Amino acid sequence: MLAQRTLKSLTKAVGVGLHSGQRVELTLRPAAPDTGIVFRRVDLPEPVDIPVHATAVSDTRLASTISSGGAKVHTIEHLMSACSGLGLDNLMVDITAEEVPILDGSSASFVYLLQSAGIVTQNAPKRFIRVTRPVEVREGEGRSLKWARLEPYHGYKLSFEIEFDHPAVNSTGQRVEFDLGSGNYSREIARARTFGFTKDVEMMRSRGLGLGASMDNAIVVDRYRVLNSDGLRYDDEFVKHKILDAIGDLYVIGHPLLASYTAFRSGHALNNQLLRALLEQPDAYEVVSFDDEKQAPRGMAELAPAW
Ligand SMILES: [Zn+2]
């Protein structure tokens, strides 16, 4: 049987929220089979659980926010991406503020934390959402066109294209393809950092966003070039971060996908609309598990590669 996975032991992290600038502590804990990923706001008078689900996503301006009752957690996508990349099904995330810490701006720190705590299999079949016919969402036209699509595929692969007409981005790759079954998530995707343009900083700060952003947790780009003194971690780090985000955005559906995802200039909002469009069409997907690991797509049984 291809089994569900959780952590072996608990692990903690401390950092600041990218948008709130607030100090926050995370405790990542093992969870029982079929729990999924659940955030618990432990700073509230009564702790509130916020189970991750596509319909729990309540705000997608610059980051993905989930809510339950009046309680929220912002910027969940990099931690969700790490969980997806490592094939982790069940996890409790105790959090002391309303935003996940940004750490180094990528998912590499989360991958390191989760792998250090250890990942164990559980006595329950891992459930996948297998896409059985194409589903697509679109927004805008001409130069503002964006779209994202899911199609049937025996595995999970992603293809993302950005179109930033900017000298610092033009010189890097604007399209990337990645197959999660390759086992290379930690090495090829996890280290890609979030990025921001100095021209947007003032606008963001006036809206109370980006207050924790710095060159320690983001690639910062002015009108012409990358300002970080050590440059980029990958030649195509910008589009790789968009794939990292998409992997996290899509994992809020609660199960790993078996699908091919293709996107052009998509973001948190459109990625979430795509999941909702899929869930609204029960004939476009089915929930499957594998009694025999050999029937599972390549790489799915051993998704927790070493560095
Ligand atoms: Zn991101």
Short mmCIF file of C-alpha atoms and ligand atoms in Angstrom, two decimals:
data_model
loop_
_atom_site.label_atom_id
_atom_site.label_comp_id
_atom_site.label_asym_id
_atom_site.label_seq_id
_atom_site.Cartn_x
_atom_site.Cartn_y
_atom_site.Cartn_z
CA MET A 1 0.00 0.00 0.00
CA LEU A 2 1.16 3.53 -0.73
CA ALA A 3 0.68 5.00 2.76
CA GLN A 4 0.02 8.43 4.24
CA ARG A 5 2.87 10.23 5.95
CA THR A 6 3.36 12.45 8.93
CA LEU A 7 6.26 13.73 11.02
CA LYS A 8 8.20 11.45 13.34
CA SER A 9 8.71 14.11 16.03
CA LEU A 10 7.83 17.75 16.53
CA THR A 11 9.96 20.65 15.38
CA LYS A 12 9.86 24.41 15.92
CA ALA A 13 10.73 27.55 14.00
CA VAL A 14 10.76 31.25 14.88
CA GLY A 15 10.69 34.10 12.40
CA VAL A 16 8.79 37.14 11.18
CA GLY A 17 5.79 37.42 8.87
CA LEU A 18 6.63 38.81 5.41
CA HIS A 19 3.60 41.08 5.34
CA SER A 20 2.86 41.70 9.05
CA GLY A 21 6.49 42.00 10.17
CA GLN A 22 5.29 40.29 13.36
CA ARG A 23 7.41 37.77 15.31
CA VAL A 24 5.86 34.31 15.17
CA GLU A 25 6.59 30.83 16.49
CA LEU A 26 5.62 27.66 14.63
CA THR A 27 5.44 24.18 16.11
CA LEU A 28 5.05 21.43 13.52
CA ARG A 29 3.63 18.24 15.06
CA PRO A 30 2.70 14.73 13.91
CA ALA A 31 -1.02 14.20 13.18
CA ALA A 32 -3.25 11.12 12.88
CA PRO A 33 -4.12 9.57 9.48
CA ASP A 34 -6.73 11.54 7.48
CA THR A 35 -6.16 14.72 9.53
CA GLY A 36 -4.69 16.59 6.59
CA ILE A 37 -2.84 19.80 7.39
CA VAL A 38 -4.39 21.84 10.19
CA PHE A 39 -3.21 25.25 11.44
CA ARG A 40 -3.98 25.96 15.10
CA ARG A 41 -3.95 29.58 16.33
CA VAL A 42 -2.58 28.97 19.83
CA ASP A 43 -2.30 32.70 20.65
CA LEU A 44 -6.08 33.24 20.77
CA PRO A 45 -7.96 33.03 24.11
CA GLU A 46 -9.42 29.73 22.87
CA PRO A 47 -7.20 27.93 20.32
CA VAL A 48 -8.87 27.78 16.89
CA ASP A 49 -8.20 25.04 14.34
CA ILE A 50 -8.13 26.01 10.66
CA PRO A 51 -8.07 22.90 8.47
CA VAL A 52 -6.48 23.52 5.08
CA HIS A 53 -8.97 23.15 2.25
CA ALA A 54 -9.53 24.86 -1.10
CA THR A 55 -12.67 26.57 0.22
CA ALA A 56 -10.89 27.77 3.41
CA VAL A 57 -8.77 30.13 1.26
CA SER A 58 -10.27 33.55 1.93
CA ASP A 59 -7.77 36.08 0.59
CA THR A 60 -5.20 35.82 -2.18
CA ARG A 61 -3.71 39.32 -2.35
CA LEU A 62 0.06 38.68 -2.58
CA ALA A 63 -0.22 35.54 -0.42
CA SER A 64 -2.67 32.75 0.38
CA THR A 65 -4.74 33.20 3.54
CA ILE A 66 -6.97 30.57 5.13
CA SER A 67 -9.75 31.28 7.61
CA SER A 68 -12.13 29.49 9.90
CA GLY A 69 -14.63 31.35 12.06
CA GLY A 70 -12.93 34.72 12.58
CA ALA A 71 -9.43 33.22 12.77
CA LYS A 72 -6.91 33.54 9.93
CA VAL A 73 -3.45 32.44 8.91
CA HIS A 74 -1.70 34.35 6.11
CA THR A 75 1.09 33.28 3.74
CA ILE A 76 0.69 29.52 4.04
CA GLU A 77 1.95 28.72 0.53
CA HIS A 78 5.67 28.09 1.12
CA LEU A 79 5.06 25.69 4.02
CA MET A 80 2.32 23.98 1.96
CA SER A 81 4.75 23.71 -0.95
CA ALA A 82 7.36 21.99 1.27
CA CYS A 83 4.70 19.54 2.55
CA SER A 84 3.68 18.72 -1.02
CA GLY A 85 7.29 18.39 -2.17
CA LEU A 86 8.01 15.91 0.64
CA GLY A 87 4.73 14.01 0.25
CA LEU A 88 3.58 14.85 3.79
CA ASP A 89 -0.18 14.22 4.28
CA ASN A 90 -0.89 14.91 7.95
CA LEU A 91 0.49 17.74 10.07
CA MET A 92 -0.55 20.00 12.94
CA VAL A 93 0.88 23.51 12.73
CA ASP A 94 0.63 25.45 16.00
CA ILE A 95 1.15 29.15 15.27
CA THR A 96 1.38 32.13 17.64
CA ALA A 97 0.35 34.91 15.22
CA GLU A 98 -1.67 35.31 12.04
CA GLU A 99 1.15 34.85 9.53
CA VAL A 100 3.53 31.97 8.80
CA PRO A 101 7.16 33.14 9.19
CA ILE A 102 8.85 33.93 5.88
CA LEU A 103 12.26 32.57 7.03
CA ASP A 104 14.57 32.89 3.97
CA GLY A 105 11.73 33.58 1.49
CA SER A 106 11.82 30.09 -0.04
CA SER A 107 10.59 26.69 1.18
CA ALA A 108 14.11 25.34 1.80
CA SER A 109 13.99 26.09 5.55
CA PHE A 110 10.67 24.26 5.87
CA VAL A 111 12.05 21.29 3.92
CA TYR A 112 15.05 21.22 6.23
CA LEU A 113 12.86 21.42 9.37
CA LEU A 114 10.49 18.70 8.21
CA GLN A 115 13.27 16.39 7.11
CA SER A 116 15.16 16.94 10.38
CA ALA A 117 12.04 15.98 12.37
CA GLY A 118 11.80 12.86 10.21
CA ILE A 119 8.94 11.59 8.05
CA VAL A 120 7.15 8.32 8.81
CA THR A 121 4.49 6.29 7.01
CA GLN A 122 1.13 5.63 8.65
CA ASN A 123 -1.27 2.73 8.49
CA ALA A 124 -3.71 4.33 6.05
CA PRO A 125 -3.73 4.59 2.25
CA LYS A 126 -2.53 7.86 0.75
CA ARG A 127 -5.35 9.42 -1.26
CA PHE A 128 -4.71 11.32 -4.46
CA ILE A 129 -7.03 13.52 -6.49
CA ARG A 130 -6.73 12.25 -10.05
CA VAL A 131 -7.87 14.71 -12.70
CA THR A 132 -9.92 12.88 -15.34
CA ARG A 133 -10.64 15.66 -17.81
CA PRO A 134 -9.21 19.14 -18.49
CA VAL A 135 -10.30 22.08 -16.34
CA GLU A 136 -9.17 25.63 -17.11
CA VAL A 137 -9.65 29.11 -15.66
CA ARG A 138 -8.84 32.39 -17.44
CA GLU A 139 -8.69 36.03 -16.52
CA GLY A 140 -8.20 39.20 -18.61
CA GLU A 141 -7.39 39.57 -22.29
CA GLY A 142 -4.48 40.58 -24.49
CA ARG A 143 -1.55 41.78 -22.39
CA SER A 144 -3.37 41.14 -19.12
CA LEU A 145 -4.32 37.54 -20.00
CA LYS A 146 -3.63 34.89 -17.34
CA TRP A 147 -4.69 31.26 -17.31
CA ALA A 148 -4.17 27.99 -15.48
CA ARG A 149 -5.17 24.48 -16.50
CA LEU A 150 -5.24 20.95 -15.09
CA GLU A 151 -5.20 17.94 -17.39
CA PRO A 152 -5.06 14.17 -16.87
CA TYR A 153 -1.54 12.81 -16.30
CA HIS A 154 -0.24 9.67 -14.55
CA GLY A 155 1.97 11.62 -12.15
CA TYR A 156 2.21 15.25 -11.16
CA LYS A 157 4.00 17.75 -13.33
CA LEU A 158 3.87 21.51 -13.59
CA SER A 159 4.74 23.98 -16.32
CA PHE A 160 4.74 27.69 -15.60
CA GLU A 161 5.42 30.72 -17.75
CA ILE A 162 5.82 34.29 -16.55
CA GLU A 163 6.08 37.38 -18.72
CA PHE A 164 7.88 40.13 -16.84
CA ASP A 165 9.10 42.78 -19.21
CA HIS A 166 11.95 43.80 -16.94
CA PRO A 167 15.69 43.83 -17.68
CA ALA A 168 16.57 41.74 -14.59
CA VAL A 169 13.97 39.09 -15.40
CA ASN A 170 14.30 39.10 -19.22
CA SER A 171 17.81 37.80 -18.92
CA THR A 172 16.60 34.74 -16.96
CA GLY A 173 14.31 31.89 -18.02
CA GLN A 174 10.63 32.82 -18.00
CA ARG A 175 9.31 29.29 -18.41
CA VAL A 176 10.02 26.15 -16.40
CA GLU A 177 8.72 22.60 -16.24
CA PHE A 178 9.02 20.40 -13.21
CA ASP A 179 7.93 16.82 -12.50
CA LEU A 180 7.35 16.15 -8.81
CA GLY A 181 8.03 12.45 -9.39
CA SER A 182 11.63 13.32 -10.29
CA GLY A 183 12.47 13.53 -6.57
CA ASN A 184 14.31 16.81 -7.18
CA TYR A 185 11.97 19.23 -5.35
CA SER A 186 14.46 20.01 -2.56
CA ARG A 187 17.32 20.62 -4.94
CA GLU A 188 15.65 22.26 -7.94
CA ILE A 189 12.66 24.18 -6.55
CA ALA A 190 12.77 24.64 -2.76
CA ARG A 191 15.55 27.24 -2.72
CA ALA A 192 13.78 29.73 -5.04
CA ARG A 193 12.96 32.89 -3.09
CA THR A 194 10.03 35.23 -3.31
CA PHE A 195 10.77 38.49 -5.15
CA GLY A 196 9.64 42.08 -5.11
CA PHE A 197 10.20 45.28 -7.07
CA THR A 198 11.30 48.43 -5.23
CA LYS A 199 8.66 50.43 -7.15
CA ASP A 200 5.94 48.31 -5.47
CA VAL A 201 7.32 48.60 -1.94
CA GLU A 202 5.73 51.96 -1.17
CA MET A 203 2.33 50.83 -2.45
CA MET A 204 2.55 47.61 -0.42
CA ARG A 205 3.62 49.34 2.78
CA SER A 206 0.77 51.86 2.47
CA ARG A 207 -1.59 48.86 2.47
CA GLY A 208 0.17 47.37 5.51
CA LEU A 209 1.84 44.64 3.44
CA GLY A 210 5.48 43.64 3.03
CA LEU A 211 6.40 45.06 6.45
CA GLY A 212 8.75 42.13 7.20
CA ALA A 213 10.37 42.05 3.76
CA SER A 214 14.13 42.51 3.42
CA MET A 215 17.01 41.27 1.32
CA ASP A 216 17.36 38.43 3.87
CA ASN A 217 14.03 36.95 2.76
CA ALA A 218 13.37 38.19 -0.78
CA ILE A 219 15.02 38.94 -4.09
CA VAL A 220 14.74 42.72 -4.41
CA VAL A 221 14.76 44.21 -7.89
CA ASP A 222 14.96 47.91 -8.84
CA ARG A 223 14.26 49.27 -12.33
CA TYR A 224 17.30 47.57 -13.80
CA ARG A 225 18.80 44.83 -11.67
CA VAL A 226 18.78 42.46 -8.70
CA LEU A 227 19.98 44.37 -5.62
CA ASN A 228 20.92 41.35 -3.43
CA SER A 229 24.71 41.31 -3.27
CA ASP A 230 24.94 37.54 -3.70
CA GLY A 231 22.69 37.51 -6.78
CA LEU A 232 20.33 34.67 -7.69
CA ARG A 233 20.31 31.10 -6.35
CA TYR A 234 19.16 29.67 -9.70
CA ASP A 235 19.51 31.30 -13.13
CA ASP A 236 15.71 31.12 -13.44
CA GLU A 237 14.88 31.75 -9.77
CA PHE A 238 11.89 34.04 -10.52
CA VAL A 239 9.84 31.49 -12.48
CA LYS A 240 11.01 28.69 -10.17
CA HIS A 241 9.50 30.59 -7.25
CA LYS A 242 6.21 30.78 -9.16
CA ILE A 243 6.27 26.96 -9.50
CA LEU A 244 7.08 26.69 -5.77
CA ASP A 245 4.05 28.90 -5.02
CA ALA A 246 1.80 26.93 -7.39
CA ILE A 247 2.78 23.64 -5.70
CA GLY A 248 1.76 25.19 -2.35
CA ASP A 249 -1.41 26.81 -3.71
CA LEU A 250 -2.59 23.55 -5.27
CA TYR A 251 -1.85 21.47 -2.16
CA VAL A 252 -4.60 23.29 -0.24
CA ILE A 253 -7.01 20.90 -2.01
CA GLY A 254 -6.02 18.49 0.79
CA HIS A 255 -4.52 15.67 -1.29
CA PRO A 256 -1.70 15.36 -3.79
CA LEU A 257 -2.88 15.80 -7.37
CA LEU A 258 -2.33 13.38 -10.21
CA ALA A 259 -2.43 15.88 -13.03
CA SER A 260 -0.49 18.05 -15.41
CA TYR A 261 -0.72 21.73 -14.40
CA THR A 262 0.08 24.40 -16.97
CA ALA A 263 -0.09 28.10 -16.21
CA PHE A 264 0.60 31.43 -17.85
CA ARG A 265 1.08 34.40 -15.49
CA SER A 266 -1.08 32.72 -12.85
CA GLY A 267 -0.94 33.56 -9.14
CA HIS A 268 -2.48 32.65 -5.80
CA ALA A 269 -5.97 33.87 -6.77
CA LEU A 270 -6.21 32.06 -10.10
CA ASN A 271 -4.62 28.89 -8.68
CA ASN A 272 -7.34 28.82 -6.03
CA GLN A 273 -10.06 29.46 -8.63
CA LEU A 274 -8.70 26.51 -10.59
CA LEU A 275 -9.10 24.21 -7.57
CA ARG A 276 -12.62 25.45 -6.94
CA ALA A 277 -13.50 24.96 -10.62
CA LEU A 278 -12.21 21.37 -10.37
CA LEU A 279 -14.17 20.64 -7.18
CA GLU A 280 -17.36 22.05 -8.72
CA GLN A 281 -17.16 19.40 -11.45
CA PRO A 282 -17.31 15.99 -9.74
CA ASP A 283 -16.92 14.26 -13.13
CA ALA A 284 -13.54 15.97 -13.65
CA TYR A 285 -11.71 14.10 -10.86
CA GLU A 286 -11.71 11.00 -8.69
CA VAL A 287 -10.07 10.14 -5.38
CA VAL A 288 -7.71 7.18 -5.76
CA SER A 289 -5.25 5.20 -3.66
CA PHE A 290 -2.75 2.48 -4.55
CA ASP A 291 -2.88 -0.93 -2.83
CA ASP A 292 0.27 -1.81 -4.74
CA GLU A 293 2.98 0.86 -4.68
CA LYS A 294 4.14 -0.36 -8.08
CA GLN A 295 0.88 0.91 -9.63
CA ALA A 296 1.60 4.46 -8.39
CA PRO A 297 3.24 6.94 -10.76
CA ARG A 298 7.00 7.04 -10.84
CA GLY A 299 8.55 8.70 -7.81
CA MET A 300 5.35 9.00 -5.75
CA ALA A 301 6.30 6.19 -3.34
CA GLU A 302 9.63 7.76 -2.43
CA LEU A 303 8.89 11.48 -2.27
CA ALA A 304 11.23 12.56 0.49
CA PRO A 305 14.56 12.76 -1.21
CA ALA A 306 17.76 13.56 0.59
CA TRP A 307 19.43 16.87 -0.19
ZN ZN B 1 5.85 32.76 -2.74
#
